[in-house]
Coordinates of N, CA, C and O in Angstrom, one line a residue:
M1 N 95.3 32.7 203.0 CA 94.6 33.5 202.0 C 95.0 35.0 202.2 O 95.2 35.5 203.2
L2 N 95.3 35.6 201.0 CA 95.8 37.0 200.9 C 94.7 37.9 201.4 O 93.5 37.8 201.0
K3 N 95.0 38.8 202.3 CA 94.1 39.8 202.8 C 94.5 41.2 202.3 O 95.7 41.6 202.4
S4 N 93.6 41.8 201.5 CA 93.9 43.1 200.9 C 93.0 44.2 201.6 O 91.9 44.0 201.9
L5 N 93.7 45.3 201.8 CA 93.0 46.5 202.3 C 93.1 47.6 201.2 O 94.2 47.9 200.8
I6 N 92.0 48.2 200.9 CA 91.9 49.3 200.0 C 91.4 50.5 200.8 O 90.3 50.5 201.3
I7 N 92.3 51.6 200.8 CA 91.9 52.8 201.5 C 91.8 53.9 200.4 O 92.7 54.1 199.6
Y8 N 90.7 54.6 200.5 CA 90.5 55.7 199.5 C 90.3 57.0 200.2 O 89.7 57.1 201.2
S9 N 90.7 58.0 199.5 CA 90.4 59.4 199.9 C 89.8 60.0 198.6 O 90.4 60.2 197.6
S10 N 88.5 60.4 198.8 CA 87.7 60.8 197.6 C 87.0 62.1 197.9 O 86.4 62.3 199.0
T11 N 87.1 63.1 197.0 CA 86.5 64.4 197.2 C 85.1 64.4 196.8 O 84.2 64.8 197.5
E12 N 84.8 63.9 195.6 CA 83.5 63.9 195.0 C 82.9 62.5 194.8 O 81.8 62.4 194.3
G13 N 83.7 61.5 195.1 CA 83.1 60.1 195.0 C 83.7 59.2 193.9 O 83.5 58.0 193.9
Q14 N 84.5 59.8 193.0 CA 85.0 59.0 191.9 C 86.1 58.1 192.4 O 86.2 56.9 191.9
T15 N 86.9 58.5 193.3 CA 88.0 57.6 193.8 C 87.3 56.5 194.6 O 87.8 55.3 194.5
K16 N 86.2 56.7 195.3 CA 85.5 55.6 195.9 C 85.0 54.6 194.9 O 85.2 53.4 195.1
L17 N 84.4 55.1 193.8 CA 83.9 54.2 192.8 C 85.0 53.4 192.2 O 84.9 52.2 192.0
I18 N 86.2 54.0 192.0 CA 87.3 53.3 191.4 C 87.8 52.3 192.4 O 88.1 51.1 192.0
S19 N 87.9 52.6 193.7 CA 88.3 51.7 194.7 C 87.4 50.5 194.8 O 87.8 49.3 194.9
E20 N 86.1 50.7 194.7 CA 85.1 49.6 194.7 C 85.2 48.7 193.5 O 85.1 47.5 193.6
R21 N 85.5 49.3 192.3 CA 85.7 48.6 191.1 C 87.0 47.7 191.3 O 87.0 46.5 190.9
I22 N 88.0 48.3 191.8 CA 89.3 47.5 192.0 C 89.0 46.3 192.9 O 89.3 45.2 192.7
G23 N 88.3 46.6 194.0 CA 88.0 45.5 195.0 C 87.1 44.4 194.4 O 87.4 43.3 194.7
S24 N 86.2 44.8 193.6 CA 85.3 43.7 193.0 C 86.0 43.0 191.8 O 85.6 41.9 191.5
S25 N 86.9 43.7 191.2 CA 87.6 43.1 190.0 C 88.8 42.2 190.4 O 89.2 41.3 189.6
M26 N 89.4 42.4 191.6 CA 90.5 41.6 192.0 C 90.0 40.2 192.2 O 88.9 39.9 192.7
R27 N 90.9 39.3 191.9 CA 90.5 37.8 192.1 C 90.9 37.4 193.5 O 91.4 36.3 193.7
I28 N 90.8 38.3 194.4 CA 91.0 38.0 195.8 C 89.7 38.2 196.6 O 89.1 39.3 196.5
N29 N 89.3 37.2 197.3 CA 88.0 37.3 197.9 C 88.0 38.0 199.3 O 87.0 38.3 199.9
N30 N 89.2 38.2 199.8 CA 89.3 38.8 201.1 C 89.8 40.3 201.1 O 90.8 40.6 201.5
N31 N 88.9 41.1 200.5 CA 89.2 42.5 200.4 C 88.4 43.3 201.4 O 87.2 43.0 201.7
K32 N 89.0 44.4 201.9 CA 88.3 45.3 202.7 C 88.5 46.7 202.1 O 89.6 47.0 201.8
I33 N 87.4 47.5 202.0 CA 87.5 48.8 201.4 C 87.0 49.8 202.4 O 85.9 49.7 202.9
I34 N 87.9 50.8 202.7 CA 87.5 51.8 203.7 C 87.9 53.2 203.2 O 88.8 53.3 202.4
S35 N 87.3 54.2 203.8 CA 87.6 55.6 203.5 C 88.8 56.0 204.4 O 89.1 55.3 205.4
I36 N 89.5 57.0 204.0 CA 90.6 57.5 204.7 C 90.2 57.9 206.2 O 91.0 57.7 207.1
E37 N 89.0 58.3 206.4 CA 88.5 58.6 207.7 C 88.5 57.4 208.6 O 88.6 57.6 209.9
E38 N 88.3 56.2 208.1 CA 88.3 55.0 208.9 C 89.7 54.4 209.1 O 89.8 53.5 210.0
A39 N 90.7 54.9 208.4 CA 92.0 54.2 208.4 C 92.7 54.2 209.7 O 93.4 53.3 210.0
D40 N 92.5 55.2 210.6 CA 93.2 55.3 211.9 C 92.7 54.1 212.8 O 93.5 53.8 213.7
S41 N 91.6 53.6 212.5 CA 91.1 52.5 213.4 C 91.5 51.1 212.9 O 91.1 50.1 213.5
I42 N 92.3 51.0 211.9 CA 92.7 49.8 211.3 C 94.2 49.6 211.5 O 95.0 50.5 211.3
D43 N 94.6 48.3 211.9 CA 96.0 48.0 212.0 C 96.4 47.4 210.6 O 96.1 46.3 210.3
L44 N 97.2 48.2 209.9 CA 97.6 47.9 208.6 C 98.5 46.6 208.6 O 98.6 45.9 207.6
S45 N 99.1 46.3 209.7 CA 100.0 45.1 209.7 C 99.2 43.8 209.6 O 99.8 42.8 209.3
N46 N 97.9 43.9 209.8 CA 97.1 42.7 209.6 C 96.8 42.3 208.2 O 96.0 41.4 207.9
Y47 N 97.3 43.1 207.2 CA 96.9 42.9 205.8 C 98.2 42.6 205.0 O 99.3 43.1 205.3
D48 N 98.0 41.7 204.0 CA 99.1 41.3 203.2 C 99.4 42.4 202.1 O 100.5 42.5 201.6
Q49 N 98.3 43.0 201.6 CA 98.4 43.9 200.5 C 97.6 45.2 200.9 O 96.5 45.1 201.3
I50 N 98.2 46.3 200.7 CA 97.6 47.6 201.0 C 97.6 48.5 199.8 O 98.6 48.8 199.2
I51 N 96.4 48.9 199.4 CA 96.2 49.8 198.2 C 95.6 51.1 198.7 O 94.6 51.1 199.4
I52 N 96.2 52.2 198.3 CA 95.8 53.5 198.7 C 95.5 54.3 197.4 O 96.3 54.4 196.5
G53 N 94.3 54.8 197.4 CA 93.8 55.7 196.3 C 93.5 57.0 196.8 O 92.8 57.2 197.8
A54 N 93.9 58.1 196.0 CA 93.6 59.4 196.5 C 93.3 60.3 195.3 O 94.0 60.3 194.2
S55 N 92.4 61.2 195.5 CA 92.0 62.2 194.5 C 92.8 63.5 194.7 O 93.3 63.7 195.7
I56 N 92.8 64.3 193.6 CA 93.4 65.6 193.6 C 92.3 66.6 193.7 O 91.3 66.5 193.1
R57 N 92.5 67.6 194.6 CA 91.6 68.8 194.6 C 92.5 70.0 194.7 O 93.3 70.1 195.6
Y58 N 92.3 70.9 193.8 CA 93.1 72.1 193.7 C 94.6 71.9 193.7 O 95.4 72.5 194.5
G59 N 95.0 70.8 193.0 CA 96.5 70.6 192.8 C 97.2 69.7 193.9 O 98.4 69.6 193.8
K60 N 96.4 69.2 194.8 CA 97.1 68.3 195.8 C 96.2 67.2 196.3 O 95.0 67.3 196.3
H61 N 96.9 66.2 196.8 CA 96.2 65.1 197.5 C 95.9 65.5 199.0 O 96.5 66.4 199.5
S62 N 94.9 64.9 199.5 CA 94.5 65.2 200.9 C 95.7 65.0 201.9 O 96.4 64.1 201.8
N63 N 95.8 66.0 202.9 CA 96.8 65.8 203.9 C 96.5 64.6 204.7 O 97.5 64.0 205.3
K64 N 95.3 64.1 204.8 CA 95.0 62.8 205.5 C 95.8 61.7 204.9 O 96.2 60.8 205.6
V65 N 95.9 61.7 203.6 CA 96.7 60.6 203.0 C 98.2 60.7 203.3 O 98.8 59.7 203.6
L66 N 98.7 61.9 203.3 CA 100.1 62.1 203.6 C 100.3 61.7 205.1 O 101.3 61.0 205.3
K67 N 99.4 62.0 206.0 CA 99.6 61.6 207.4 C 99.5 60.1 207.6 O 100.3 59.5 208.3
L68 N 98.6 59.4 206.8 CA 98.5 58.0 206.9 C 99.8 57.3 206.5 O 100.3 56.4 207.1
I69 N 100.3 57.8 205.4 CA 101.6 57.2 204.9 C 102.7 57.4 205.9 O 103.5 56.5 206.2
K70 N 102.8 58.6 206.3 CA 103.9 59.0 207.3 C 103.8 58.1 208.5 O 104.8 57.5 209.0
K71 N 102.6 58.0 209.1 CA 102.4 57.2 210.3 C 102.7 55.7 210.1 O 103.1 55.0 211.0
N72 N 102.4 55.2 208.9 CA 102.5 53.7 208.6 C 103.6 53.4 207.7 O 103.6 52.3 207.1
K73 N 104.6 54.3 207.5 CA 105.6 54.1 206.5 C 106.4 52.8 206.7 O 106.7 52.0 205.7
K74 N 106.7 52.4 207.9 CA 107.5 51.2 208.2 C 106.7 50.0 207.7 O 107.3 49.0 207.2
I75 N 105.4 50.0 208.0 CA 104.6 48.9 207.6 C 104.5 48.8 206.1 O 104.6 47.8 205.5
L76 N 104.2 50.0 205.5 CA 104.1 50.0 204.0 C 105.3 49.6 203.3 O 105.2 49.0 202.2
D77 N 106.5 49.9 203.9 CA 107.7 49.5 203.2 C 108.0 48.0 203.2 O 108.8 47.5 202.4
V78 N 107.3 47.2 204.0 CA 107.5 45.8 204.0 C 106.3 45.0 203.4 O 106.4 43.7 203.4
K79 N 105.3 45.6 203.1 CA 104.1 45.0 202.5 C 104.0 45.1 201.0 O 104.7 45.9 200.4
K80 N 103.2 44.3 200.4 CA 102.8 44.6 199.0 C 101.9 45.8 199.0 O 100.9 45.8 199.7
T81 N 102.3 46.8 198.3 CA 101.5 48.0 198.3 C 101.2 48.5 196.9 O 102.0 48.2 196.0
A82 N 100.2 49.3 196.8 CA 99.9 50.0 195.6 C 99.3 51.4 195.9 O 98.7 51.6 196.9
F83 N 99.6 52.3 195.0 CA 99.0 53.7 195.1 C 98.4 54.0 193.7 O 99.0 53.8 192.7
F84 N 97.3 54.6 193.8 CA 96.7 55.2 192.6 C 96.2 56.6 192.9 O 95.6 56.9 193.9
S85 N 96.4 57.5 191.9 CA 95.9 58.9 192.0 C 94.8 59.1 191.0 O 94.8 58.5 189.9
V86 N 93.8 59.8 191.4 CA 92.7 60.1 190.5 C 92.7 61.6 190.3 O 92.5 62.4 191.2
N87 N 92.9 62.0 189.0 CA 93.0 63.5 188.7 C 92.6 63.7 187.3 O 92.8 62.9 186.4
V88 N 92.0 64.9 187.1 CA 91.5 65.2 185.7 C 92.6 65.5 184.8 O 92.5 65.3 183.6
T89 N 93.8 65.8 185.3 CA 95.0 66.1 184.4 C 95.3 64.8 183.6 O 95.8 64.9 182.5
A90 N 95.0 63.6 184.2 CA 95.3 62.4 183.6 C 94.5 62.1 182.4 O 94.7 61.1 181.6
R91 N 93.5 63.0 182.1 CA 92.7 62.9 180.8 C 93.6 63.1 179.6 O 93.3 62.7 178.5
K92 N 94.7 63.8 179.8 CA 95.6 64.0 178.7 C 96.6 62.9 178.6 O 97.2 62.5 179.6
Y93 N 96.8 62.4 177.4 CA 97.6 61.2 177.2 C 99.0 61.4 177.8 O 99.6 60.5 178.4
E94 N 99.6 62.6 177.6 CA 101.0 62.8 178.0 C 101.1 62.9 179.5 O 102.2 63.0 180.1
K95 N 100.0 62.9 180.3 CA 100.0 62.9 181.7 C 99.2 61.8 182.3 O 98.8 61.9 183.5
S96 N 99.1 60.7 181.6 CA 98.2 59.6 182.0 C 98.9 58.4 182.6 O 98.3 57.4 182.8
T97 N 100.2 58.5 182.9 CA 100.9 57.4 183.5 C 101.6 57.9 184.8 O 101.8 59.1 184.9
P98 N 101.9 57.0 185.7 CA 102.6 57.4 186.9 C 103.9 58.1 186.7 O 104.3 59.0 187.4
E99 N 104.6 57.7 185.6 CA 105.9 58.3 185.2 C 105.8 59.7 184.6 O 106.8 60.5 184.6
T100 N 104.6 60.1 184.2 CA 104.4 61.4 183.5 C 103.4 62.3 184.2 O 103.3 63.5 183.8
N101 N 102.7 61.8 185.2 CA 101.7 62.6 185.9 C 102.4 63.4 187.0 O 102.9 62.9 187.9
P102 N 102.3 64.7 186.9 CA 103.0 65.6 187.9 C 102.5 65.4 189.3 O 103.3 65.5 190.3
Y103 N 101.2 65.1 189.5 CA 100.7 64.9 190.9 C 101.3 63.6 191.5 O 101.6 63.6 192.7
V104 N 101.3 62.6 190.8 CA 101.9 61.3 191.3 C 103.4 61.5 191.6 O 103.8 61.1 192.7
L105 N 104.1 62.1 190.7 CA 105.6 62.3 190.9 C 105.8 63.1 192.1 O 106.7 62.7 193.0
K106 N 105.1 64.2 192.3 CA 105.2 65.1 193.4 C 104.9 64.3 194.7 O 105.6 64.4 195.8
F107 N 103.8 63.6 194.7 CA 103.3 62.9 195.9 C 104.3 61.9 196.4 O 104.7 61.8 197.6
L108 N 104.8 61.0 195.4 CA 105.8 60.0 195.8 C 107.1 60.6 196.3 O 107.7 60.0 197.2
K109 N 107.5 61.7 195.7 CA 108.7 62.3 196.2 C 108.5 62.9 197.6 O 109.3 62.7 198.5
K110 N 107.4 63.5 197.8 CA 107.1 64.1 199.1 C 107.0 63.1 200.2 O 107.4 63.3 201.4
T111 N 106.4 61.9 199.9 CA 106.2 60.9 201.0 C 107.4 60.0 201.1 O 107.5 59.2 202.1
N112 N 108.3 60.0 200.1 CA 109.4 59.0 200.0 C 108.9 57.6 200.1 O 109.6 56.7 200.7
W113 N 107.8 57.3 199.6 CA 107.2 56.0 199.6 C 107.3 55.4 198.2 O 107.1 56.1 197.2
K114 N 107.7 54.1 198.2 CA 107.8 53.4 196.9 C 106.9 52.2 196.8 O 107.3 51.1 197.1
P115 N 105.6 52.5 196.5 CA 104.7 51.4 196.4 C 105.1 50.4 195.3 O 105.8 50.7 194.4
S116 N 104.7 49.1 195.5 CA 105.1 48.1 194.6 C 104.4 48.3 193.2 O 105.0 48.0 192.2
K117 N 103.3 48.9 193.2 CA 102.6 49.2 191.9 C 102.0 50.6 192.1 O 101.5 51.0 193.1
T118 N 101.9 51.3 191.0 CA 101.4 52.7 190.9 C 100.6 52.9 189.7 O 100.9 52.3 188.6
A119 N 99.5 53.6 189.8 CA 98.7 53.9 188.6 C 98.1 55.3 188.8 O 98.1 55.9 189.9
V120 N 97.6 55.8 187.7 CA 96.9 57.1 187.7 C 95.7 57.0 186.8 O 95.8 56.4 185.7
F121 N 94.6 57.4 187.2 CA 93.3 57.4 186.5 C 92.7 58.8 186.3 O 92.8 59.6 187.3
A122 N 92.2 59.0 185.2 CA 91.5 60.3 184.9 C 90.2 60.3 185.8 O 89.6 59.2 185.9
G123 N 89.9 61.4 186.3 CA 88.7 61.5 187.1 C 87.5 62.0 186.4 O 87.2 61.6 185.3
K124 N 86.7 62.8 187.1 CA 85.4 63.2 186.6 C 85.2 64.7 187.0 O 85.6 65.1 188.1
I125 N 84.5 65.4 186.1 CA 84.1 66.7 186.5 C 82.6 66.7 186.5 O 82.0 66.3 185.5
D126 N 82.0 67.1 187.6 CA 80.5 67.1 187.7 C 80.0 68.5 188.1 O 79.6 68.7 189.2
Y127 N 80.1 69.4 187.1 CA 79.7 70.8 187.4 C 78.4 70.9 188.1 O 78.3 71.7 189.0
P128 N 77.3 70.2 187.7 CA 76.0 70.5 188.4 C 76.0 70.2 189.9 O 75.3 70.8 190.6
R129 N 76.9 69.3 190.3 CA 77.0 69.0 191.8 C 77.8 70.0 192.6 O 77.8 70.0 193.8
Y130 N 78.7 70.7 191.9 CA 79.6 71.6 192.7 C 79.0 72.8 193.3 O 78.0 73.3 192.7
S131 N 79.6 73.3 194.3 CA 79.2 74.6 194.9 C 79.5 75.7 193.9 O 80.3 75.5 193.0
F132 N 78.9 76.8 194.1 CA 79.2 78.0 193.2 C 80.7 78.2 193.1 O 81.2 78.4 192.0
F133 N 81.4 78.3 194.2 CA 82.8 78.6 194.2 C 83.6 77.5 193.4 O 84.4 77.8 192.5
D134 N 83.4 76.2 193.8 CA 84.1 75.1 193.1 C 83.8 75.1 191.6 O 84.7 74.9 190.8
K135 N 82.5 75.3 191.3 CA 82.1 75.2 189.9 C 82.9 76.2 189.1 O 83.5 75.9 188.0
H136 N 83.1 77.4 189.6 CA 83.8 78.5 188.8 C 85.3 78.4 188.8 O 86.0 78.7 187.8
I137 N 85.8 77.9 189.9 CA 87.3 77.7 190.0 C 87.7 76.6 189.1 O 88.7 76.7 188.3
I138 N 86.9 75.5 189.1 CA 87.3 74.3 188.3 C 87.1 74.7 186.8 O 87.9 74.3 185.9
R139 N 86.0 75.5 186.5 CA 85.8 75.9 185.1 C 87.0 76.8 184.7 O 87.5 76.6 183.5
L140 N 87.5 77.7 185.5 CA 88.7 78.5 185.2 C 89.9 77.6 184.9 O 90.6 77.8 183.9
I141 N 90.1 76.6 185.7 CA 91.2 75.7 185.6 C 91.1 74.9 184.2 O 92.0 74.8 183.5
M142 N 89.8 74.5 183.9 CA 89.6 73.8 182.7 C 89.8 74.7 181.5 O 90.3 74.3 180.5
F143 N 89.4 75.9 181.6 CA 89.6 76.9 180.5 C 91.1 77.1 180.2 O 91.5 77.0 179.1
I144 N 91.9 77.2 181.3 CA 93.3 77.4 181.1 C 94.0 76.1 180.5 O 94.9 76.3 179.7
T145 N 93.5 75.0 180.9 CA 94.1 73.7 180.5 C 93.4 73.1 179.2 O 93.6 71.9 178.9
K146 N 92.5 73.9 178.6 CA 91.8 73.5 177.4 C 90.9 72.2 177.7 O 90.8 71.3 176.9
G147 N 90.2 72.3 178.8 CA 89.3 71.2 179.2 C 87.8 71.7 179.0 O 87.6 72.8 178.6
P148 N 86.9 70.8 179.4 CA 85.5 71.2 179.2 C 85.0 72.2 180.2 O 85.4 72.2 181.4
T149 N 84.2 73.2 179.7 CA 83.8 74.3 180.6 C 82.2 74.5 180.7 O 81.8 75.4 181.3
D150 N 81.5 73.6 180.1 CA 80.0 73.8 180.1 C 79.5 73.4 181.5 O 79.5 72.2 181.9
L151 N 79.0 74.4 182.2 CA 78.6 74.2 183.6 C 77.4 73.3 183.8 O 77.0 72.9 184.9
R152 N 76.7 73.0 182.7 CA 75.5 72.2 182.8 C 75.8 70.7 182.7 O 74.9 69.9 182.8
K153 N 77.0 70.4 182.4 CA 77.3 69.0 182.1 C 78.3 68.3 183.1 O 79.0 69.0 183.8
T154 N 78.3 67.0 183.0 CA 79.2 66.1 183.7 C 80.1 65.5 182.7 O 79.6 65.0 181.7
Y155 N 81.4 65.4 183.1 CA 82.4 64.8 182.2 C 83.1 63.7 182.9 O 83.8 64.0 183.9
E156 N 83.0 62.5 182.5 CA 83.7 61.4 183.1 C 84.8 61.0 182.2 O 84.6 60.6 181.0
F157 N 86.0 61.0 182.7 CA 87.2 60.7 181.9 C 87.8 59.3 182.3 O 88.8 58.9 181.7
T158 N 87.3 58.7 183.3 CA 87.9 57.4 183.8 C 87.8 56.4 182.8 O 86.8 56.1 182.2
D159 N 89.0 55.8 182.5 CA 89.1 54.6 181.6 C 89.0 53.4 182.5 O 89.9 52.9 183.1
W160 N 87.8 52.8 182.5 CA 87.5 51.7 183.3 C 88.2 50.4 182.9 O 88.5 49.6 183.8
N161 N 88.6 50.3 181.7 CA 89.4 49.2 181.2 C 90.8 49.3 181.9 O 91.4 48.2 182.3
K162 N 91.3 50.5 182.0 CA 92.6 50.7 182.6 C 92.5 50.3 184.1 O 93.4 49.7 184.7
V163 N 91.4 50.7 184.8 CA 91.2 50.3 186.2 C 91.2 48.8 186.3 O 91.8 48.2 187.2
D164 N 90.5 48.1 185.4 CA 90.4 46.6 185.5 C 91.8 46.0 185.2 O 92.1 45.0 185.9
E165 N 92.6 46.6 184.4 CA 93.9 46.1 184.1 C 94.8 46.2 185.4 O 95.5 45.3 185.8
F166 N 94.7 47.3 186.1 CA 95.4 47.5 187.3 C 94.9 46.5 188.4 O 95.8 45.9 189.1
S167 N 93.6 46.3 188.4 CA 93.1 45.3 189.4 C 93.7 43.9 189.1 O 94.0 43.2 190.0
S168 N 93.7 43.6 187.8 CA 94.3 42.3 187.4 C 95.7 42.2 187.8 O 96.2 41.1 188.4
D169 N 96.5 43.2 187.6 CA 97.9 43.3 188.1 C 98.0 43.0 189.6 O 98.9 42.3 190.0
L170 N 97.1 43.7 190.3 CA 97.2 43.5 191.8 C 96.8 42.1 192.2 O 97.4 41.7 193.2
S171 N 96.0 41.5 191.5 CA 95.6 40.1 191.8 C 96.8 39.1 191.5 O 96.8 38.0 192.1
N172 N 97.7 39.5 190.7 CA 98.8 38.6 190.3 C 100.1 38.8 190.9 O 101.1 38.3 190.5
Y173 N 100.1 39.7 192.0 CA 101.5 39.8 192.6 C 101.4 39.6 194.1 O 100.4 39.4 194.7

């Protein structure tokens, strides 16, 4: 039986939700979903398929994700692997694929990792939950990139059908 491990790095919780959706949508019953903080206690070689999901905050993925990949690169290179990035930039059609999303391209180049499957999903802006600093910095970024700026609202951009399609692809390889 195929054993899958899903590791997520989530800033505000959207990447965790996407990871859970992937885990529940895959037609594989032997899934384990863990946060990046738990990953050091897991032997990745015990899994047939390893899926890593990471969010973007202020233009970059967490250093913890970079360290995980660097530490386990030899294992990742011989396993079935997948990577997905969650970022609000992916809300724009022209930046919504792994081949066109600047964060995915930069990340894969930096890690020199070539996952078997790659995806990018638009994330979520939850202004009411953010700290004063984050709220205003993100609002400024959204203003510059012509995104939503109403501090009273939450904006979810995740295309859940796209997440389900990715899950289905993972189940079939």
